[in-house]
Amino acid sequence: MRQHLIHLNVLILFLCSSCAYESQNREKLEASFEDNFGFKPPESVIEIKLKNRGYFDFQVRYMSFTYDSNVLEKIVAHDQLLNIAESNNVKFENIMEELEKDASPPIWFDLTNKNVDRIYYKNDFLDHTFSEYYLWTNKETEMTYLYVHFFD
């Protein structure tokens, strides 16, 4: 009986300190897109996927959406502080290694670097102890991916 109470307490602690949310509602997905990029997605962005995950004092946001060169240009213009890591570059490889360490990305979140030319990134851009932002497009799937991670 005592062991069951310990397991129950651990389960309650885990459930109270973490959460994950993955939306299928187009209106909520569009609102999240606008929150991230400062504008509503145009009709060319047919598909949007989103998962937010949080544990204790950190948050991770995963997003993917249909690639459109005009949309990507608008995002890059909106986020003026973006750096660029080109493929076959040490920084590019470091970013990919860092992303691969993520313990539980959604199944649809593509981390392959075979069809990616560049990663747009920035660090310590939010009012938190640590923050990182990565944005890239997979040429084969024609999807753009966003990864934002921050903690206090």
PDB file of C-alpha atoms in Angstrom:
ATOM      1  CA  MET A   1       0.000   0.000   0.000  1.00  0.00           C
ATOM      2  CA  ARG A   2       2.800   2.428   0.881  1.00  0.00           C
ATOM      3  CA  GLN A   3       4.509   1.845  -2.480  1.00  0.00           C
ATOM      4  CA  HIS A   4       1.250   2.607  -4.307  1.00  0.00           C
ATOM      5  CA  LEU A   5       0.994   5.925  -2.448  1.00  0.00           C
ATOM      6  CA  ILE A   6       4.551   6.821  -3.457  1.00  0.00           C
ATOM      7  CA  HIS A   7       3.771   6.047  -7.109  1.00  0.00           C
ATOM      8  CA  LEU A   8       0.544   8.042  -6.890  1.00  0.00           C
ATOM      9  CA  ASN A   9       2.384  11.053  -5.422  1.00  0.00           C
ATOM     10  CA  VAL A  10       5.030  10.898  -8.157  1.00  0.00           C
ATOM     11  CA  LEU A  11       2.318  10.729 -10.822  1.00  0.00           C
ATOM     12  CA  ILE A  12       0.468  13.709  -9.332  1.00  0.00           C
ATOM     13  CA  LEU A  13       3.698  15.719  -9.147  1.00  0.00           C
ATOM     14  CA  PHE A  14       4.473  14.918 -12.784  1.00  0.00           C
ATOM     15  CA  LEU A  15       0.991  15.844 -13.968  1.00  0.00           C
ATOM     16  CA  CYS A  16       0.965  19.108 -12.018  1.00  0.00           C
ATOM     17  CA  SER A  17       4.350  20.256 -13.250  1.00  0.00           C
ATOM     18  CA  SER A  18       4.155  19.522 -16.951  1.00  0.00           C
ATOM     19  CA  CYS A  19       1.807  19.906 -19.858  1.00  0.00           C
ATOM     20  CA  ALA A  20       1.688  19.490 -23.598  1.00  0.00           C
ATOM     21  CA  TYR A  21      -0.771  20.889 -26.091  1.00  0.00           C
ATOM     22  CA  GLU A  22      -1.157  20.015 -29.753  1.00  0.00           C
ATOM     23  CA  SER A  23      -3.915  21.806 -31.625  1.00  0.00           C
ATOM     24  CA  GLN A  24      -5.939  20.740 -34.648  1.00  0.00           C
ATOM     25  CA  ASN A  25      -8.138  23.864 -34.600  1.00  0.00           C
ATOM     26  CA  ARG A  26      -7.302  26.058 -37.625  1.00  0.00           C
ATOM     27  CA  GLU A  27      -8.294  29.306 -35.877  1.00  0.00           C
ATOM     28  CA  LYS A  28      -5.996  28.564 -32.926  1.00  0.00           C
ATOM     29  CA  LEU A  29      -3.209  27.508 -35.287  1.00  0.00           C
ATOM     30  CA  GLU A  30      -3.533  30.760 -37.248  1.00  0.00           C
ATOM     31  CA  ALA A  31      -3.529  32.764 -34.006  1.00  0.00           C
ATOM     32  CA  SER A  32      -0.360  31.002 -32.883  1.00  0.00           C
ATOM     33  CA  PHE A  33       1.235  31.625 -36.291  1.00  0.00           C
ATOM     34  CA  GLU A  34       0.427  35.326 -35.935  1.00  0.00           C
ATOM     35  CA  ASP A  35       1.784  35.395 -32.358  1.00  0.00           C
ATOM     36  CA  ASN A  36       5.056  33.910 -33.573  1.00  0.00           C
ATOM     37  CA  PHE A  37       5.552  35.883 -36.772  1.00  0.00           C
ATOM     38  CA  GLY A  38       3.519  39.084 -36.454  1.00  0.00           C
ATOM     39  CA  PHE A  39       1.093  38.428 -39.326  1.00  0.00           C
ATOM     40  CA  LYS A  40      -1.714  36.049 -40.218  1.00  0.00           C
ATOM     41  CA  PRO A  41      -0.802  33.140 -42.474  1.00  0.00           C
ATOM     42  CA  PRO A  42      -1.853  33.704 -46.089  1.00  0.00           C
ATOM     43  CA  GLU A  43      -3.915  31.145 -47.989  1.00  0.00           C
ATOM     44  CA  SER A  44      -0.702  29.630 -49.384  1.00  0.00           C
ATOM     45  CA  VAL A  45      -0.006  28.254 -45.896  1.00  0.00           C
ATOM     46  CA  ILE A  46      -2.348  25.309 -46.266  1.00  0.00           C
ATOM     47  CA  GLU A  47      -1.083  23.235 -43.364  1.00  0.00           C
ATOM     48  CA  ILE A  48      -0.033  24.365 -39.884  1.00  0.00           C
ATOM     49  CA  LYS A  49       0.995  22.043 -37.073  1.00  0.00           C
ATOM     50  CA  LEU A  50       1.728  23.117 -33.523  1.00  0.00           C
ATOM     51  CA  LYS A  51       2.762  21.539 -30.271  1.00  0.00           C
ATOM     52  CA  ASN A  52       3.575  23.430 -27.074  1.00  0.00           C
ATOM     53  CA  ARG A  53       5.244  21.596 -24.224  1.00  0.00           C
ATOM     54  CA  GLY A  54       6.194  22.827 -20.785  1.00  0.00           C
ATOM     55  CA  TYR A  55       7.797  21.398 -17.666  1.00  0.00           C
ATOM     56  CA  PHE A  56       8.362  23.348 -14.485  1.00  0.00           C
ATOM     57  CA  ASP A  57      10.229  26.456 -15.679  1.00  0.00           C
ATOM     58  CA  PHE A  58      10.800  25.779 -19.383  1.00  0.00           C
ATOM     59  CA  GLN A  59       8.701  25.852 -22.528  1.00  0.00           C
ATOM     60  CA  VAL A  60       9.206  24.430 -26.013  1.00  0.00           C
ATOM     61  CA  ARG A  61       7.188  25.364 -29.081  1.00  0.00           C
ATOM     62  CA  TYR A  62       7.249  23.229 -32.219  1.00  0.00           C
ATOM     63  CA  MET A  63       5.560  24.481 -35.356  1.00  0.00           C
ATOM     64  CA  SER A  64       5.549  23.485 -38.996  1.00  0.00           C
ATOM     65  CA  PHE A  65       3.710  24.995 -41.913  1.00  0.00           C
ATOM     66  CA  THR A  66       3.525  24.831 -45.688  1.00  0.00           C
ATOM     67  CA  TYR A  67       6.563  26.483 -47.260  1.00  0.00           C
ATOM     68  CA  ASP A  68       6.045  29.665 -49.257  1.00  0.00           C
ATOM     69  CA  SER A  69       9.090  31.750 -50.226  1.00  0.00           C
ATOM     70  CA  ASN A  70       7.192  35.036 -49.717  1.00  0.00           C
ATOM     71  CA  VAL A  71       6.070  33.949 -46.240  1.00  0.00           C
ATOM     72  CA  LEU A  72       9.607  32.962 -45.277  1.00  0.00           C
ATOM     73  CA  GLU A  73      10.961  36.313 -46.514  1.00  0.00           C
ATOM     74  CA  LYS A  74       8.314  38.134 -44.474  1.00  0.00           C
ATOM     75  CA  ILE A  75       9.215  36.118 -41.356  1.00  0.00           C
ATOM     76  CA  VAL A  76      12.928  36.834 -41.789  1.00  0.00           C
ATOM     77  CA  ALA A  77      12.167  40.545 -42.292  1.00  0.00           C
ATOM     78  CA  HIS A  78       9.977  40.570 -39.161  1.00  0.00           C
ATOM     79  CA  ASP A  79      12.649  38.884 -37.012  1.00  0.00           C
ATOM     80  CA  GLN A  80      15.517  41.207 -37.925  1.00  0.00           C
ATOM     81  CA  LEU A  81      17.970  39.710 -35.463  1.00  0.00           C
ATOM     82  CA  LEU A  82      18.160  36.312 -37.175  1.00  0.00           C
ATOM     83  CA  ASN A  83      21.552  34.771 -37.864  1.00  0.00           C
ATOM     84  CA  ILE A  84      22.081  32.206 -40.615  1.00  0.00           C
ATOM     85  CA  ALA A  85      23.846  28.861 -40.371  1.00  0.00           C
ATOM     86  CA  GLU A  86      24.489  27.375 -43.820  1.00  0.00           C
ATOM     87  CA  SER A  87      24.634  23.608 -44.361  1.00  0.00           C
ATOM     88  CA  ASN A  88      28.117  22.061 -44.215  1.00  0.00           C
ATOM     89  CA  ASN A  89      28.989  24.638 -41.565  1.00  0.00           C
ATOM     90  CA  VAL A  90      30.044  23.898 -37.980  1.00  0.00           C
ATOM     91  CA  LYS A  91      27.260  26.070 -36.524  1.00  0.00           C
ATOM     92  CA  PHE A  92      24.683  24.264 -38.676  1.00  0.00           C
ATOM     93  CA  GLU A  93      25.897  20.890 -37.402  1.00  0.00           C
ATOM     94  CA  ASN A  94      25.908  22.147 -33.794  1.00  0.00           C
ATOM     95  CA  ILE A  95      22.305  23.317 -34.113  1.00  0.00           C
ATOM     96  CA  MET A  96      21.198  20.000 -35.611  1.00  0.00           C
ATOM     97  CA  GLU A  97      22.941  18.102 -32.793  1.00  0.00           C
ATOM     98  CA  GLU A  98      21.230  20.324 -30.223  1.00  0.00           C
ATOM     99  CA  LEU A  99      17.813  19.762 -31.807  1.00  0.00           C
ATOM    100  CA  GLU A 100      18.361  16.003 -31.911  1.00  0.00           C
ATOM    101  CA  LYS A 101      18.875  16.010 -28.120  1.00  0.00           C
ATOM    102  CA  ASP A 102      15.256  17.067 -27.610  1.00  0.00           C
ATOM    103  CA  ALA A 103      13.641  14.165 -25.779  1.00  0.00           C
ATOM    104  CA  SER A 104      10.127  14.313 -27.188  1.00  0.00           C
ATOM    105  CA  PRO A 105       9.491  16.267 -30.363  1.00  0.00           C
ATOM    106  CA  PRO A 106       6.219  15.538 -32.159  1.00  0.00           C
ATOM    107  CA  ILE A 107       6.326  12.791 -34.780  1.00  0.00           C
ATOM    108  CA  TRP A 108       5.718  15.315 -37.573  1.00  0.00           C
ATOM    109  CA  PHE A 109       8.662  17.520 -36.518  1.00  0.00           C
ATOM    110  CA  ASP A 110      11.327  16.780 -39.138  1.00  0.00           C
ATOM    111  CA  LEU A 111      14.918  17.092 -37.923  1.00  0.00           C
ATOM    112  CA  THR A 112      16.606  15.777 -41.040  1.00  0.00           C
ATOM    113  CA  ASN A 113      19.396  17.968 -42.373  1.00  0.00           C
ATOM    114  CA  LYS A 114      19.677  16.290 -45.780  1.00  0.00           C
ATOM    115  CA  ASN A 115      17.217  18.636 -47.484  1.00  0.00           C
ATOM    116  CA  VAL A 116      17.961  21.815 -45.529  1.00  0.00           C
ATOM    117  CA  ASP A 117      20.211  24.564 -46.913  1.00  0.00           C
ATOM    118  CA  ARG A 118      20.195  26.919 -43.938  1.00  0.00           C
ATOM    119  CA  ILE A 119      18.869  27.445 -40.452  1.00  0.00           C
ATOM    120  CA  TYR A 120      17.834  30.889 -39.267  1.00  0.00           C
ATOM    121  CA  TYR A 121      18.521  31.281 -35.567  1.00  0.00           C
ATOM    122  CA  LYS A 122      18.821  33.615 -32.615  1.00  0.00           C
ATOM    123  CA  ASN A 123      19.627  33.162 -28.942  1.00  0.00           C
ATOM    124  CA  ASP A 124      18.678  35.020 -25.771  1.00  0.00           C
ATOM    125  CA  PHE A 125      16.001  37.081 -27.521  1.00  0.00           C
ATOM    126  CA  LEU A 126      13.229  36.734 -24.927  1.00  0.00           C
ATOM    127  CA  ASP A 127      13.041  38.161 -21.433  1.00  0.00           C
ATOM    128  CA  HIS A 128      14.036  34.842 -19.881  1.00  0.00           C
ATOM    129  CA  THR A 129      17.248  33.323 -18.530  1.00  0.00           C
ATOM    130  CA  PHE A 130      17.752  31.418 -21.782  1.00  0.00           C
ATOM    131  CA  SER A 131      15.996  31.341 -25.149  1.00  0.00           C
ATOM    132  CA  GLU A 132      16.717  29.895 -28.577  1.00  0.00           C
ATOM    133  CA  TYR A 133      14.911  30.122 -31.917  1.00  0.00           C
ATOM    134  CA  TYR A 134      15.508  27.962 -34.984  1.00  0.00           C
ATOM    135  CA  LEU A 135      13.696  28.214 -38.320  1.00  0.00           C
ATOM    136  CA  TRP A 136      14.381  26.087 -41.411  1.00  0.00           C
ATOM    137  CA  THR A 137      12.725  24.680 -44.519  1.00  0.00           C
ATOM    138  CA  ASN A 138      12.940  21.124 -45.754  1.00  0.00           C
ATOM    139  CA  LYS A 139      13.073  21.327 -49.568  1.00  0.00           C
ATOM    140  CA  GLU A 140      11.779  17.781 -50.050  1.00  0.00           C
ATOM    141  CA  THR A 141       8.698  18.009 -47.820  1.00  0.00           C
ATOM    142  CA  GLU A 142       8.183  21.722 -48.631  1.00  0.00           C
ATOM    143  CA  MET A 143       7.498  22.426 -44.973  1.00  0.00           C
ATOM    144  CA  THR A 144       9.022  25.133 -42.805  1.00  0.00           C
ATOM    145  CA  TYR A 145       9.795  24.320 -39.167  1.00  0.00           C
ATOM    146  CA  LEU A 146      10.058  26.522 -36.090  1.00  0.00           C
ATOM    147  CA  TYR A 147      11.586  25.501 -32.770  1.00  0.00           C
ATOM    148  CA  VAL A 148      11.517  27.919 -29.830  1.00  0.00           C
ATOM    149  CA  HIS A 149      12.833  26.933 -26.414  1.00  0.00           C
ATOM    150  CA  PHE A 150      13.159  29.072 -23.296  1.00  0.00           C
ATOM    151  CA  PHE A 151      13.492  28.747 -19.540  1.00  0.00           C
ATOM    152  CA  ASP A 152      13.891  30.826 -16.402  1.00  0.00           C
TER     153      ASP A 152
END
